[in-house]
Coordinates of C-alpha atoms and ligand atoms in Angstrom, one line a residue:
X1 CA 0.3 -20.3 -5.5
X2 CA -3.1 -18.2 -6.8
X3 CA -3.4 -21.1 -9.2
X4 CA -4.0 -23.6 -6.4
X5 CA -6.0 -21.4 -3.9
X6 CA -9.4 -22.3 -6.4
X7 CA -8.6 -26.1 -4.8
X8 CA -10.3 -26.5 -1.6
X9 CA -9.7 -29.6 -0.6
X10 CA -5.8 -28.6 -1.1
X11 CA -6.4 -25.5 0.9
X12 CA -8.2 -27.5 3.7
X13 CA -4.9 -29.8 3.8
X14 CA -2.6 -26.2 3.6
X15 CA -4.5 -24.5 6.3
X16 CA -3.7 -28.1 8.8
X17 CA 0.3 -27.7 8.5
X18 CA 2.1 -27.8 11.5
X19 CA 3.8 -24.5 10.6
X20 CA 0.7 -22.5 9.4
X21 CA 1.1 -19.1 10.3
X22 CA -1.9 -16.6 10.9
X23 CA -0.9 -12.8 10.4
X24 CA -4.2 -11.1 12.2
X25 CA -5.0 -7.6 10.8
X26 CA -7.8 -5.4 13.2
X27 CA -9.4 -2.3 12.4
X28 CA -7.1 -2.1 9.8
X29 CA -3.7 -2.6 12.0
X30 CA -1.5 -5.2 11.9
X31 CA 0.0 -7.1 14.9
X32 CA 3.7 -5.8 15.8
X33 CA 6.4 -6.7 17.9
X34 CA 8.2 -3.5 18.6
X35 CA 10.2 -4.9 21.9
X36 CA 13.3 -4.4 20.6
X37 CA 12.8 -1.3 19.0
X38 CA 13.4 -2.7 15.9
X39 CA 9.6 -3.3 14.4
X40 CA 8.5 -6.2 13.0
X41 CA 5.5 -8.8 11.6
X42 CA 3.9 -11.1 14.0
X43 CA 2.4 -14.6 13.0
X44 CA 0.8 -16.5 14.8
X45 CA 0.0 -20.4 14.9
X46 CA -3.4 -21.8 13.5
X47 CA -3.8 -22.8 16.8
X48 CA -4.1 -19.7 18.9
X49 CA -6.4 -18.4 16.3
X50 CA -8.4 -21.6 16.6
X51 CA -8.7 -21.3 20.3
X52 CA -10.4 -16.9 20.3
X53 CA -12.0 -17.4 16.7
X54 CA -14.5 -20.1 16.4
X55 CA -15.1 -19.2 12.6
X56 CA -11.9 -19.7 10.9
X57 CA -13.6 -19.5 7.2
X58 CA -12.6 -15.8 6.7
X59 CA -9.1 -17.2 6.6
X60 CA -7.6 -15.6 3.3
X61 CA -4.7 -17.6 2.4
X62 CA -1.9 -15.1 1.0
X63 CA 1.1 -18.1 0.0
X64 CA 4.8 -19.7 1.4
X65 CA 6.8 -18.0 2.4
X66 CA 10.1 -20.9 2.0
X67 CA 8.1 -24.2 2.9
X68 CA 5.7 -22.0 5.5
X69 CA 1.5 -21.8 4.6
X70 CA 0.6 -17.6 5.5
X71 CA -2.6 -17.1 6.1
X72 CA -4.9 -13.2 7.5
X73 CA -7.8 -13.3 9.4
X74 CA -9.5 -10.2 10.0
X75 CA -10.1 -10.0 13.9
X76 CA -12.0 -6.1 14.2
X77 CA -15.3 -8.1 14.9
X78 CA -13.6 -8.1 19.1
X79 CA -13.0 -5.2 21.3
X80 CA -9.3 -6.0 22.2
X81 CA -7.8 -9.0 20.7
X82 CA -4.0 -8.3 21.8
X83 CA -5.6 -8.6 25.4
X84 CA -6.2 -11.9 25.2
X85 CA -3.9 -15.1 25.8
X86 CA -2.7 -16.0 23.4
X87 CA -1.7 -12.7 22.0
X88 CA -1.5 -10.8 25.4
X89 CA 2.1 -9.5 25.4
X90 CA 3.0 -10.9 22.0
X91 CA 2.8 -7.0 20.4
X92 CA 0.5 -4.0 19.6
X93 CA -2.1 -3.9 16.6
X94 CA 0.0 -0.4 14.5
X95 CA -1.1 1.1 11.5
X96 CA 1.9 0.3 9.5
X97 CA 1.5 3.9 7.5
X98 CA 3.5 5.3 10.6
X99 CA 5.7 2.3 11.0
X100 CA 6.0 1.1 7.3
X101 CA 9.3 2.4 6.4
X102 CA 11.0 1.0 9.4
X103 CA 9.9 -2.6 8.8
X104 CA 12.3 -5.1 7.2
X105 CA 11.4 -5.4 3.8
X106 CA 10.1 -8.9 3.9
X107 CA 7.5 -7.6 6.6
X108 CA 6.6 -4.5 4.8
X109 CA 4.5 -6.5 1.8
X110 CA 3.4 -9.6 4.2
X111 CA 1.7 -6.9 6.1
X112 CA 0.5 -4.3 3.0
X113 CA -0.6 -7.5 1.3
X114 CA -2.5 -8.2 4.8
X115 CA -4.0 -5.4 5.4
X116 CA -5.2 -4.7 2.0
X117 CA -7.3 -7.8 1.6
X118 CA -9.0 -8.0 4.8
X119 CA -10.0 -4.0 3.9
X120 CA -10.8 -5.0 0.4
X121 CA -13.1 -8.3 2.4
X122 CA -14.8 -5.9 5.1
X123 CA -16.5 -2.7 2.2
X124 CA -17.1 -5.7 -0.2
X125 CA -19.8 -7.9 1.7
X126 CA -22.5 -7.1 -1.2
X127 CA -22.4 -7.7 -4.6
X128 CA -22.4 -3.7 -6.2
X129 CA -24.5 -5.3 -9.2
X130 CA -27.6 -6.4 -7.3
X131 CA -26.8 -5.8 -3.7
X132 CA -27.2 -9.3 -2.4
X133 CA -24.6 -10.5 -0.1
X134 CA -21.5 -12.3 -1.3
X135 CA -19.2 -15.0 0.1
X136 CA -15.8 -15.1 0.1
X137 CA -13.8 -18.2 -2.4
X138 CA -10.5 -19.0 -3.3
X139 CA -8.6 -18.8 0.0
X140 CA -10.3 -15.3 -0.1
X141 CA -9.3 -14.0 -3.5
X142 CA -12.4 -13.8 -4.5
X143 CA -16.2 -13.0 -3.1
X144 CA -19.0 -14.9 -5.2
X145 CA -22.8 -12.7 -5.1
X146 CA -25.2 -15.9 -3.4
X147 CA -27.7 -14.9 -5.5
X148 CA -28.4 -17.3 -7.8
X149 CA -29.6 -15.2 -10.6
X150 CA -26.4 -12.8 -10.8
X151 CA -23.5 -15.3 -9.2
X152 CA -21.3 -12.7 -10.0
X153 CA -17.2 -13.0 -9.1
X154 CA -15.9 -10.1 -7.2
X155 CA -12.0 -10.0 -7.3
X156 CA -9.4 -7.8 -5.4
X157 CA -8.8 -3.8 -6.7
X158 CA -6.0 -1.8 -6.4
X159 CA -6.6 2.0 -7.5
X160 CA -3.4 3.2 -9.4
X161 CA -2.5 6.4 -8.5
X162 CA 0.5 8.5 -10.2
X163 CA 4.1 10.2 -8.9
X164 CA 6.1 12.0 -10.2
X165 CA 9.1 13.8 -10.0
X166 CA 9.5 17.0 -13.0
X167 CA 12.4 18.6 -14.0
X168 CA 14.0 21.6 -15.6
X169 CA 17.6 21.3 -16.0
X170 CA 19.3 21.5 -12.1
X171 CA 15.7 21.5 -11.0
X172 CA 12.5 20.4 -9.8
X173 CA 9.6 21.1 -8.5
X174 CA 7.9 20.5 -5.5
X175 CA 4.2 21.3 -3.4
X176 CA 3.1 21.3 -0.3
X177 CA -0.5 20.6 0.9
X178 CA -2.4 23.4 3.6
X179 CA -2.9 20.8 6.2
X180 CA 1.3 19.8 6.2
X181 CA 3.7 21.4 8.2
X182 CA 5.4 24.9 6.3
X183 CA 8.5 22.7 5.5
X184 CA 7.8 19.9 4.1
X185 CA 7.2 19.5 0.3
X186 CA 6.9 16.6 -1.9
X187 CA 6.7 15.7 -5.4
X188 CA 3.2 15.5 -7.1
X189 CA 1.0 12.5 -7.2
X190 CA -2.3 11.6 -8.7
X191 CA -4.9 9.1 -8.9
X192 CA -5.4 7.4 -12.5
X193 CA -9.1 8.6 -14.1
X194 CA -10.5 5.7 -16.2
X195 CA -9.6 5.7 -20.1
X196 CA -6.5 7.1 -19.0
X197 CA -3.3 6.0 -20.1
X198 CA -0.1 6.1 -17.1
X199 CA 1.9 9.1 -18.8
X200 CA -1.9 10.6 -19.6
X201 CA -2.3 10.7 -16.0
X202 CA 1.0 12.4 -15.3
X203 CA 0.4 15.3 -17.9
X204 CA -3.4 15.6 -16.8
X205 CA -2.1 15.6 -12.9
X206 CA 1.0 18.2 -13.0
X207 CA -1.6 20.5 -15.4
X208 CA -4.4 20.3 -13.1
X209 CA -2.0 20.5 -9.8
X210 CA 0.9 23.7 -10.6
X211 CA -0.3 24.4 -14.2
X212 CA 3.1 22.8 -15.8
X213 CA 3.0 21.1 -18.8
X214 CA 5.7 18.6 -19.5
X215 CA 7.6 15.4 -21.8
X216 CA 9.6 12.9 -21.7
X217 CA 7.6 11.1 -18.9
X218 CA 9.1 8.4 -17.9
X219 CA 8.4 5.1 -15.9
X220 CA 10.7 4.7 -13.0
X221 CA 9.2 1.9 -9.9
X222 CA 6.8 1.1 -7.9
X223 CA 5.3 1.1 -3.8
X224 CA 2.4 -0.5 -2.8
X225 CA 0.2 1.3 -0.3
X226 CA -2.4 -0.5 0.9
X227 CA -4.3 3.2 3.1
X228 CA -6.4 1.2 1.8
X229 CA -5.8 -0.4 -1.9
X230 CA -3.4 1.9 -4.3
X231 CA -0.9 1.7 -6.1
X232 CA 1.7 4.5 -6.5
X233 CA 3.9 4.7 -10.0
X234 CA 6.8 6.5 -10.0
X235 CA 8.1 8.7 -13.2
X236 CA 10.3 11.0 -14.1
X237 CA 8.7 13.9 -16.4
X238 CA 10.2 17.1 -18.1
X239 CA 9.1 20.5 -17.6
X240 CA 8.4 22.5 -20.7
X241 CA 7.6 25.9 -18.6
X242 CA 8.6 27.1 -15.4
X243 CA 5.9 28.9 -14.2
X244 CA 3.9 27.8 -11.5
X245 CA 0.2 28.8 -11.7
X246 CA -1.7 26.5 -8.5
X247 CA -4.4 25.2 -9.3
X248 CA -5.3 22.9 -6.7
X249 CA -7.4 23.7 -3.9
X250 CA -5.4 21.6 -2.0
X251 CA -1.7 22.5 -2.7
X252 CA -0.7 25.6 -0.1
X253 CA 2.1 26.6 -2.4
X254 CA 4.5 24.8 -5.3
X255 CA 8.4 25.4 -5.5
X256 CA 11.4 24.9 -7.8
X257 CA 14.2 23.1 -5.0
X258 CA 17.6 23.3 -6.8
X259 CA 20.1 20.0 -7.1
X260 CA 21.6 21.8 -4.2
X261 CA 19.1 22.5 -1.9
X262 CA 18.2 18.4 -2.2
X263 CA 21.7 17.0 -2.5
X264 CA 22.6 16.1 1.1
X265 CA 18.8 14.6 2.1
X266 CA 19.9 12.5 -1.6
X267 CA 22.7 10.8 0.2
X268 CA 20.8 9.9 3.3
X269 CA 18.3 8.4 1.5
X270 CA 21.0 6.6 -0.7
X271 CA 22.5 5.0 2.2
X272 CA 18.8 3.2 2.5
X273 CA 17.0 2.5 -0.3
X274 CA 14.4 0.6 0.6
X275 CA 13.4 2.2 4.3
X276 CA 12.3 5.3 2.1
X277 CA 9.0 6.5 0.2
X278 CA 8.8 6.0 -3.9
X279 CA 9.0 10.3 -3.8
X280 CA 12.2 10.4 -1.1
X281 CA 13.4 7.3 -3.3
X282 CA 13.2 9.5 -7.0
X283 CA 14.5 12.8 -5.7
X284 CA 17.5 10.4 -4.3
X285 CA 18.3 9.3 -8.1
X286 CA 17.6 12.9 -9.2
X287 CA 19.8 14.6 -7.6
X288 CA 22.3 11.9 -7.4
X289 CA 22.1 11.5 -11.0
X290 CA 21.6 7.9 -10.8
X291 CA 17.9 8.1 -11.7
X292 CA 18.4 7.9 -15.6
Ligands
ZN1 ZN1 -25.4 -10.3 -7.3

């Protein structure tokens, strides 16, 4: 509904919709129903939100799910909102970083969206140009500087990161960070720098981390990573050398893994493609030969 959210009269009508749902965020955590062992998002009615929040001007309009308008609100200023009557017993505020892959697919997207935008509001209360306070506009999708001489509009931002599966024939390279368990390895990843193409970022990151030049860099798919506001872009790339030369202080080790070593895991991931991270998805598709 991006095309309508600049219309404040329409937005007010939508907020008054009898079925409008508010997905609350509290200190980067989302309200989750985990009583059944299968976590899912909890949406509250607009009425129960007005019972606990005096000022609803910070509601952010997310969009429609079917015929139902969805909003989010940040309750971080409250001590323990889950103890308040409308919320008590309904669920727990939980970090979706820990449970995101167990959520129903639609809930994962919804909660990632609400968390990311709540976090953006929290960290953009002042204009980065002149330092004056900013106020939310357009249903919470823009913040405007209150200094009339400046008036700058600020929009939510997403920082891009690349994650790449680097292969050489029948094996791929994976690294282990210093603070990871001894047996935890993953494919390489890093942030895109200003002025860089995505392919340039892939090549640079692989060189920076393991000293290997790569070629045939091909985009595969993406995954939002709202911790706080990243988008992971997944690539396949081919190594031009197999000599690993760790250049990155954060990496404890890196080594080549054969298809044989990865095939059992890959088959497992292929059973539940929506329940694995983009790293696992790339590994699975490569090992099973379905990723090209
Ligand atoms: Zn300003």
